[in-house]
Coordinates of C-alpha atoms in Angstrom, one line a residue:
Chain A
M28 CA -148.7 -46.1 83.4
M29 CA -150.6 -44.2 86.0
E30 CA -151.5 -45.5 89.4
S31 CA -154.6 -44.3 91.2
R32 CA -156.6 -45.1 94.3
T33 CA -160.4 -45.1 94.2
V34 CA -161.9 -43.4 97.2
T35 CA -165.3 -42.1 98.3
Q36 CA -166.0 -38.4 98.6
A37 CA -166.0 -38.6 102.4
E38 CA -162.6 -40.3 102.5
L39 CA -161.2 -37.7 100.1
Q40 CA -161.8 -34.9 102.5
G41 CA -159.7 -36.6 105.2
I42 CA -157.0 -37.5 102.6
V43 CA -156.8 -33.9 101.4
N44 CA -156.5 -32.7 105.0
G45 CA -153.6 -35.1 105.5
L46 CA -151.9 -34.2 102.3
K47 CA -152.2 -30.5 103.1
A48 CA -150.5 -31.1 106.5
K49 CA -147.7 -32.9 104.7
G50 CA -147.2 -29.9 102.4
A51 CA -148.5 -31.6 99.2
R52 CA -149.5 -29.4 96.2
L53 CA -152.6 -29.8 94.2
I54 CA -151.7 -30.2 90.5
T55 CA -155.2 -30.3 89.1
I56 CA -158.6 -32.0 89.1
V57 CA -159.6 -33.9 86.0
G58 CA -163.0 -35.0 85.0
A59 CA -163.7 -37.9 82.6
D60 CA -166.9 -39.4 81.3
A61 CA -166.8 -43.1 81.8
G62 CA -170.2 -44.0 80.3
E63 CA -172.3 -44.9 83.4
S64 CA -170.4 -42.6 85.7
I65 CA -168.2 -39.5 85.8
E66 CA -164.7 -40.1 87.2
V67 CA -163.1 -37.2 89.0
L68 CA -159.3 -37.5 89.4
Y69 CA -157.4 -35.5 91.9
F70 CA -153.7 -35.1 91.2
F71 CA -151.2 -34.1 94.0
N72 CA -147.5 -33.6 94.0
T73 CA -146.2 -35.0 97.2
G74 CA -142.4 -34.6 96.8
V75 CA -139.5 -35.3 94.5
N76 CA -140.6 -37.8 91.9
S77 CA -143.8 -38.6 93.8
T78 CA -147.4 -38.0 92.9
E79 CA -150.6 -39.3 94.3
V80 CA -153.8 -39.7 92.3
Y81 CA -157.2 -40.2 93.9
R82 CA -160.3 -41.2 91.9
V83 CA -163.8 -40.5 92.9
V84 CA -166.5 -42.2 90.9
V85 CA -169.7 -40.3 90.6
P86 CA -172.6 -42.4 89.1
K87 CA -174.7 -40.4 86.6
K88 CA -178.1 -39.4 87.9
G89 CA -179.4 -37.3 85.0
G90 CA -177.6 -34.1 85.9
N91 CA -178.3 -34.1 89.7
E92 CA -174.9 -35.4 90.7
E93 CA -173.1 -33.7 93.6
V94 CA -169.5 -33.5 94.5
E95 CA -167.9 -32.2 97.7
S96 CA -165.6 -29.3 97.1
I97 CA -162.0 -29.3 98.3
T98 CA -161.6 -25.5 97.7
P99 CA -162.1 -24.7 101.5
L100 CA -159.1 -27.0 102.2
M101 CA -157.0 -26.2 99.1
P102 CA -157.9 -22.8 97.5
A103 CA -155.9 -23.9 94.4
A104 CA -158.8 -26.1 93.5
Y105 CA -161.2 -23.2 92.8
I106 CA -160.8 -22.9 89.0
A107 CA -160.5 -26.6 88.4
E108 CA -163.7 -27.3 90.4
N109 CA -165.6 -24.7 88.5
E110 CA -164.4 -26.1 85.2
L111 CA -165.3 -29.6 86.3
S112 CA -168.8 -28.3 87.1
E113 CA -169.4 -26.5 83.8
M114 CA -167.8 -29.1 81.6
F115 CA -169.6 -32.2 83.1
G116 CA -172.7 -30.7 84.6
L117 CA -171.8 -31.9 88.1
K118 CA -172.7 -29.7 91.1
V119 CA -169.6 -28.9 93.1
K120 CA -170.9 -27.7 96.5
G121 CA -169.8 -24.2 97.4
V122 CA -168.4 -23.0 94.1
P123 CA -170.3 -21.0 91.5
G124 CA -169.8 -23.6 88.8
R125 CA -169.0 -21.2 86.0
F126 CA -165.6 -19.8 85.0
F127 CA -164.8 -20.2 81.3
L128 CA -168.1 -20.9 79.6
H129 CA -171.1 -18.8 78.7
P130 CA -174.2 -19.8 80.7
S131 CA -175.9 -20.9 77.5
L132 CA -173.5 -23.8 77.2
K133 CA -174.5 -27.0 79.0
A134 CA -171.9 -29.6 80.0
P135 CA -170.1 -30.0 76.6
L136 CA -167.8 -32.8 77.7
R137 CA -170.7 -35.0 79.1
R138 CA -171.7 -37.8 76.9
S139 CA -175.3 -38.8 77.0
Chain B
M18 CA -167.0 6.6 97.4
R19 CA -166.5 3.3 95.7
T20 CA -166.2 3.1 91.9
V21 CA -166.4 0.0 89.7
V22 CA -164.0 -0.1 86.8
Q23 CA -163.9 -2.7 84.1
F24 CA -160.3 -3.5 83.4
G25 CA -160.3 -5.3 80.1
P26 CA -161.3 -7.6 78.3
Q27 CA -159.4 -5.4 75.7
H28 CA -156.6 -3.6 77.5
P29 CA -153.3 -2.4 76.0
V30 CA -151.2 -4.0 78.7
W31 CA -152.5 -7.5 77.8
I32 CA -152.1 -9.0 74.4
E33 CA -155.1 -11.3 75.0
P34 CA -158.5 -10.8 76.4
I35 CA -159.2 -11.3 80.1
R36 CA -161.4 -9.1 82.3
L37 CA -160.9 -7.8 85.8
K38 CA -163.8 -6.1 87.6
L39 CA -162.2 -3.7 90.0
T40 CA -163.9 -2.0 92.9
L41 CA -161.9 1.1 93.7
D42 CA -161.8 3.4 96.7
G43 CA -160.0 6.4 95.3
E44 CA -156.9 4.9 93.7
V45 CA -156.8 1.8 95.8
V46 CA -158.3 -1.5 94.6
K47 CA -160.6 -2.8 97.3
D48 CA -162.1 -5.8 95.5
A49 CA -161.5 -7.6 92.3
E50 CA -163.2 -10.2 90.2
L51 CA -161.5 -12.2 87.5
E52 CA -163.3 -13.4 84.4
A53 CA -161.8 -15.5 81.7
G54 CA -163.1 -17.6 78.8
Y55 CA -163.0 -15.0 76.0
V56 CA -160.7 -17.2 73.9
H57 CA -162.1 -20.6 74.9
R58 CA -161.8 -22.8 71.9
G59 CA -163.0 -26.1 73.3
L60 CA -159.6 -27.7 72.5
E61 CA -160.0 -30.5 75.0
K62 CA -163.0 -31.8 73.1
K63 CA -161.1 -31.5 69.8
F64 CA -158.4 -33.7 71.3
E65 CA -160.7 -36.7 71.1
W66 CA -159.4 -37.6 67.6
D67 CA -156.4 -39.1 65.9
Y68 CA -153.5 -39.2 68.5
N69 CA -150.9 -38.4 65.8
K70 CA -152.7 -35.3 64.6
A71 CA -153.2 -34.2 68.2
A72 CA -149.5 -33.6 68.6
Y73 CA -149.9 -30.7 66.2
L74 CA -153.1 -29.6 67.8
S75 CA -151.4 -29.4 71.2
E76 CA -148.9 -26.8 69.7
R77 CA -151.9 -24.6 68.8
V78 CA -152.9 -24.3 72.5
C79 CA -150.2 -21.7 73.0
G80 CA -148.1 -19.7 70.5
I81 CA -145.2 -19.1 72.9
C82 CA -144.6 -22.5 74.5
T83 CA -145.6 -24.7 71.6
Q84 CA -142.7 -27.0 72.1
H85 CA -143.6 -27.6 75.7
H86 CA -147.2 -28.4 74.8
S87 CA -146.3 -30.9 72.1
T88 CA -143.5 -32.5 74.2
C89 CA -145.8 -32.9 77.2
Y90 CA -148.6 -34.4 75.1
C91 CA -146.2 -36.8 73.4
L92 CA -144.7 -37.9 76.7
A93 CA -148.1 -38.6 78.1
V94 CA -149.2 -40.6 75.0
E95 CA -145.9 -42.4 74.8
G96 CA -146.5 -43.5 78.4
T97 CA -149.8 -45.1 77.5
M98 CA -148.1 -47.1 74.7
G99 CA -144.9 -48.0 76.7
L100 CA -142.8 -46.4 73.9
E101 CA -139.1 -46.0 74.5
L102 CA -137.9 -42.7 73.2
P103 CA -134.6 -42.8 71.2
G104 CA -131.7 -41.0 72.9
R105 CA -131.3 -38.5 70.1
A106 CA -134.9 -37.5 70.2
A107 CA -134.6 -36.8 73.9
I108 CA -131.6 -34.6 73.3
I109 CA -133.2 -32.6 70.5
R110 CA -136.4 -32.2 72.5
T111 CA -134.5 -30.9 75.5
I112 CA -132.5 -28.4 73.3
M113 CA -135.8 -27.2 71.8
L114 CA -137.5 -26.8 75.2
E115 CA -134.7 -24.6 76.5
L116 CA -134.6 -22.5 73.3
E117 CA -138.3 -22.0 73.8
R118 CA -137.8 -20.9 77.4
L119 CA -135.2 -18.4 76.2
H120 CA -137.5 -16.7 73.8
S121 CA -140.5 -16.8 76.1
H122 CA -138.6 -15.3 79.0
L123 CA -137.2 -12.6 76.7
L124 CA -140.8 -11.8 75.6
A125 CA -142.0 -11.8 79.2
I126 CA -139.2 -9.5 80.4
G127 CA -139.8 -7.2 77.5
L128 CA -143.5 -6.9 78.1
T129 CA -142.9 -6.3 81.9
L130 CA -140.5 -3.5 80.9
E131 CA -143.0 -2.1 78.5
A132 CA -145.7 -2.1 81.2
I133 CA -143.6 0.3 83.3
G134 CA -142.9 2.4 80.2
F135 CA -139.3 1.4 79.5
E136 CA -139.9 1.0 75.7
N137 CA -136.2 1.0 74.6
L138 CA -135.4 -2.0 76.7
F139 CA -138.6 -3.7 75.6
M140 CA -137.4 -3.4 71.9
Q141 CA -134.0 -4.6 72.9
C142 CA -135.5 -7.8 74.4
F143 CA -137.6 -8.4 71.3
K144 CA -134.5 -7.8 69.1
D145 CA -132.7 -10.5 71.2
R146 CA -135.7 -12.8 70.9
E147 CA -135.4 -12.6 67.1
L148 CA -132.1 -14.4 67.4
V149 CA -133.8 -17.4 69.1
L150 CA -136.5 -17.4 66.5
D151 CA -133.9 -17.4 63.7
V152 CA -132.4 -20.6 65.3
F153 CA -135.8 -22.1 65.4
E154 CA -136.3 -21.3 61.7
R155 CA -132.9 -22.9 60.9
T156 CA -133.5 -26.0 62.9
T157 CA -137.2 -26.7 62.5
G158 CA -138.2 -24.6 59.5
N159 CA -140.7 -22.6 61.6
R160 CA -140.3 -19.6 63.8
V161 CA -143.2 -20.3 66.2
L162 CA -145.2 -23.5 65.6
H163 CA -142.3 -25.9 65.1
G164 CA -144.2 -29.1 64.4
I165 CA -141.2 -31.4 65.0
N166 CA -142.6 -33.5 67.8
I167 CA -144.5 -36.7 66.9
V168 CA -145.6 -39.5 69.2
G169 CA -142.4 -41.6 69.5
G170 CA -139.8 -39.0 68.7
V171 CA -139.0 -36.0 66.5
T172 CA -139.0 -35.4 62.8
R173 CA -136.0 -33.1 62.4
N174 CA -132.4 -33.9 63.2
I175 CA -129.7 -31.6 64.7
G176 CA -126.5 -32.6 63.0
P177 CA -122.9 -31.7 63.9
E178 CA -123.0 -28.5 61.8
M179 CA -126.2 -27.3 63.3
A180 CA -124.9 -28.1 66.8
K181 CA -121.9 -25.9 66.0
E182 CA -124.2 -23.1 64.8
I183 CA -126.3 -23.4 68.0
S184 CA -123.2 -23.3 70.0
G185 CA -122.2 -20.0 68.3
F186 CA -125.7 -18.7 69.0
C187 CA -125.3 -19.6 72.7
D188 CA -122.1 -17.4 72.9
A189 CA -123.7 -14.5 71.2
M190 CA -126.9 -14.8 73.2
E191 CA -125.0 -15.1 76.5
K192 CA -123.3 -11.7 75.8
R193 CA -126.6 -10.1 75.0
C194 CA -128.3 -11.6 78.1
H195 CA -125.4 -10.3 80.3
E196 CA -126.0 -6.9 78.8
L197 CA -129.7 -7.1 79.5
E198 CA -129.1 -8.3 83.0
R199 CA -126.7 -5.4 83.6
M200 CA -129.3 -2.9 82.4
V201 CA -132.2 -4.4 84.3
A202 CA -130.4 -5.1 87.6
N203 CA -128.5 -1.9 87.8
S204 CA -131.3 0.5 86.8
H205 CA -132.4 2.5 89.8
T206 CA -135.6 3.4 88.0
I207 CA -136.7 -0.1 87.3
R208 CA -135.8 -1.3 90.8
Q209 CA -137.8 1.5 92.4
R210 CA -140.8 0.8 90.2
M211 CA -140.8 -2.9 90.8
Q212 CA -139.6 -3.6 94.3
G213 CA -142.3 -4.0 96.9
V214 CA -145.1 -4.0 94.3
G215 CA -147.5 -7.0 94.1
V216 CA -145.9 -9.0 96.9
M217 CA -146.8 -12.7 97.1
S218 CA -145.7 -14.2 100.4
Q219 CA -144.2 -17.6 100.5
K220 CA -147.2 -18.8 102.5
L221 CA -149.7 -17.5 99.9
A222 CA -147.7 -19.0 97.0
E223 CA -147.7 -22.4 98.8
D224 CA -151.4 -22.2 99.6
L225 CA -152.4 -21.3 96.1
C226 CA -150.1 -23.8 94.5
V227 CA -148.8 -21.3 92.0
V228 CA -146.1 -22.5 89.6
G229 CA -143.1 -21.3 87.6
P230 CA -141.4 -18.0 88.1
V231 CA -144.3 -16.8 90.2
A232 CA -143.7 -19.5 92.8
R233 CA -139.9 -19.3 92.5
G234 CA -140.0 -15.5 92.9
S235 CA -141.7 -16.2 96.3
N236 CA -139.0 -18.6 97.5
V237 CA -140.9 -21.8 96.6
P238 CA -138.3 -23.9 94.8
Y239 CA -140.8 -25.7 92.6
D240 CA -139.4 -26.6 89.2
V241 CA -140.6 -29.8 87.5
R242 CA -137.2 -30.2 85.9
A243 CA -135.9 -30.8 89.5
V244 CA -139.0 -32.2 91.2
A245 CA -140.0 -34.8 88.5
P246 CA -137.2 -34.9 85.9
Y247 CA -138.1 -35.9 82.4
L248 CA -136.1 -36.4 79.1
L249 CA -132.5 -35.3 79.7
Y250 CA -133.1 -33.4 82.9
K251 CA -132.7 -36.7 84.8
E252 CA -129.0 -36.5 84.1
L253 CA -128.5 -32.7 83.9
K254 CA -129.6 -31.9 87.4
V255 CA -131.3 -28.5 87.4
T256 CA -131.3 -26.3 90.5
P257 CA -134.4 -24.1 90.7
V258 CA -133.7 -20.4 90.5
V259 CA -135.2 -18.8 93.5
E260 CA -135.7 -15.2 94.7
K261 CA -137.0 -14.4 98.2
D262 CA -139.0 -11.2 98.0
G263 CA -142.1 -12.3 96.1
D264 CA -142.6 -8.9 94.4
C265 CA -142.6 -7.9 90.7
W266 CA -138.9 -7.4 90.8
A267 CA -138.3 -11.0 92.2
R268 CA -140.4 -12.5 89.5
T269 CA -138.6 -10.6 86.8
M270 CA -135.2 -11.4 88.2
V271 CA -136.1 -15.2 88.2
R272 CA -136.7 -14.9 84.5
V273 CA -133.5 -13.0 83.9
R274 CA -131.4 -15.5 85.8
E275 CA -133.2 -18.4 84.1
L276 CA -132.0 -17.2 80.7
F277 CA -128.4 -18.1 81.7
Q278 CA -129.6 -21.5 83.1
S279 CA -131.3 -22.3 79.7
I280 CA -128.1 -21.3 77.8
D281 CA -126.1 -23.5 80.1
I282 CA -128.4 -26.5 79.6
I283 CA -128.3 -26.1 75.8
R284 CA -124.5 -26.1 76.0
Q285 CA -124.5 -29.3 78.0
C286 CA -126.8 -31.0 75.5
L287 CA -125.0 -30.0 72.3
P288 CA -121.9 -32.3 72.8
L289 CA -124.3 -35.2 73.4
V290 CA -125.6 -35.0 69.8
D291 CA -122.3 -36.7 68.6
G292 CA -122.1 -40.3 69.4
V293 CA -125.8 -41.2 69.7
P294 CA -127.5 -43.3 67.0
E295 CA -129.2 -41.4 64.2
D296 CA -132.7 -42.8 65.1
L297 CA -135.1 -40.0 65.5
F298 CA -138.2 -41.9 66.4
T299 CA -139.6 -45.2 67.5
K300 CA -142.6 -46.5 65.5
P301 CA -145.6 -47.2 67.8
K302 CA -146.6 -50.8 67.8
S303 CA -149.8 -50.4 69.7
M304 CA -152.6 -47.9 70.2
P305 CA -152.9 -45.6 73.3
E306 CA -154.5 -47.6 76.0
G307 CA -155.2 -46.8 79.7
E308 CA -154.4 -43.5 81.4
N309 CA -151.2 -41.6 81.8
F310 CA -150.1 -38.1 82.6
A311 CA -147.0 -36.1 82.0
R312 CA -145.6 -32.9 83.4
V313 CA -143.0 -30.5 81.9
E314 CA -141.7 -27.2 83.1
A315 CA -143.0 -24.7 80.6
P316 CA -141.6 -21.1 80.7
R317 CA -144.5 -20.0 82.8
G318 CA -144.4 -23.0 85.1
E319 CA -145.6 -26.6 85.4
L320 CA -147.6 -27.9 82.4
F321 CA -149.7 -31.0 82.8
Y322 CA -151.3 -33.3 80.3
Y323 CA -153.6 -36.2 81.2
V324 CA -154.4 -38.7 78.4
R325 CA -156.8 -41.6 78.4
G326 CA -156.7 -43.9 75.4
K327 CA -159.3 -46.5 74.4
K328 CA -157.1 -48.8 72.3
S329 CA -158.1 -47.0 69.1
K330 CA -156.7 -44.2 67.1
E331 CA -159.0 -41.7 68.8
L332 CA -158.3 -40.6 72.3
D333 CA -161.0 -40.9 75.0
R334 CA -160.0 -37.8 77.1
V335 CA -157.3 -35.3 77.2
K336 CA -157.0 -32.7 80.0
I337 CA -154.6 -29.8 79.8
R338 CA -153.6 -28.0 83.0
T339 CA -151.5 -25.0 81.8
S340 CA -149.3 -22.9 83.9
T341 CA -151.5 -19.8 83.7
Y342 CA -154.4 -22.0 84.8
A343 CA -152.5 -22.6 88.0
N344 CA -151.3 -19.1 88.4
G345 CA -154.6 -17.4 87.5
I346 CA -155.9 -17.8 91.1
G347 CA -153.0 -15.7 92.4
I348 CA -153.9 -12.6 90.4
V349 CA -156.8 -11.5 92.6
P350 CA -155.2 -11.5 96.0
L351 CA -152.2 -9.6 94.7
I352 CA -154.1 -6.7 93.1
K353 CA -156.4 -6.3 96.2
G354 CA -154.9 -3.4 98.0
A355 CA -152.7 -2.3 95.1
H356 CA -153.0 1.0 93.3
M357 CA -155.0 1.1 90.1
A358 CA -151.8 2.1 88.2
D359 CA -150.1 -1.1 89.3
V360 CA -152.9 -3.5 88.3
G361 CA -151.8 -4.0 84.7
F362 CA -148.2 -4.2 85.7
I363 CA -148.7 -6.8 88.5
T364 CA -150.7 -9.0 86.1
I365 CA -148.1 -8.8 83.4
T366 CA -145.4 -10.0 85.8
F367 CA -147.4 -13.3 86.0
D368 CA -146.6 -13.5 82.2
P369 CA -150.3 -14.5 81.6
C370 CA -151.0 -16.5 78.5
I371 CA -154.7 -16.4 78.1
G372 CA -154.7 -18.7 75.1
C373 CA -153.3 -21.3 77.5
F374 CA -155.7 -20.3 80.3
D375 CA -158.9 -20.7 78.3
R376 CA -157.8 -23.4 75.9

């Protein structure tokens, strides 16, 4: 079973900075619709047999949700953050928010 | 004067569609923009169905590393149920994963050679690859989409006779791989064409978190088989194959050297088939519940599956992070400053699988 730590967006920025200094690698960012909110999970590889998972809970606000980007800290997050944005309709600050999908498609993985 | 050239989506060097918008100054690429999504099939949405059927669906994500996809998916789902995998199933899965790596690397090496115009050696690689596909046909009944992984184990056994046959195959394959290595490594032409082209520094590789032969070619020893061992790799101890230069040559040589590593791992697994119980799978007693993720080292690098169950047959959410998804970000910095003639070649040394990338 997977262990994760729920953090706020502001805390996450500091955590990512710390992980970067320790030489951690970003595995990916996963979005999941949890009904009342959208959960964003950040997966990091921090060494041999060690991973860290951070969870940011973003309450749904009718498509006006905003998430801080970690791309300036970890460029590897670019594609994952764009995908998160186009699949769940979240606004990830500082990234275009489109990568795979045609602009006519609106948040296909978001459940209303 | 600057010219804008659309490279793709249909380009002979790639098998699948991806587009690069290149801004050229003469022959030199000054700026590049990557666009993907031409083969987006919405598979992550489709995964929200019967978890047993999804094992077959996961194979359809990619036609080259099918076994890695289904193994990774099954490991993730098995984790949500707390299922213990029978020893025999773990051995069979490991053998299949390494066979898959063999044929995928032969394909990647062949396509790289084709991209530089060495068609004879490309055909030789594909001829060798056929041998691996024949083994797949004999063991699983299918050449490409094997369909032997189910949640809890595998559906096809490898008996003593088949183990002997695979052992014979390993001997024949090793000879052919040595021949291939000799031709690639000693060829002055190939070396001249590949060395110093598309250099990814170690710093860049670490910053962009690239995976697989792209990372290992840049002296980053990141191999999931060593970093987070799964199945039989916990006992086998895999040492990552690393090259220092970070150029197209280094990436190709990592693949060439990994062929021998895979043959070696298969050889270590085969004797283990004797002396383990015949059980091929454990029947699940519960439904997928809670979250779990699994990682395996696919031929192109780390493959990641996240699964969230809701205690019913249907899954709540599946996220697939394929290796090309992680490597895609590295393409643009490498082709900036390269010659137009090298663009296709540099991208092909990433061994891009666009079916994986878009899903």
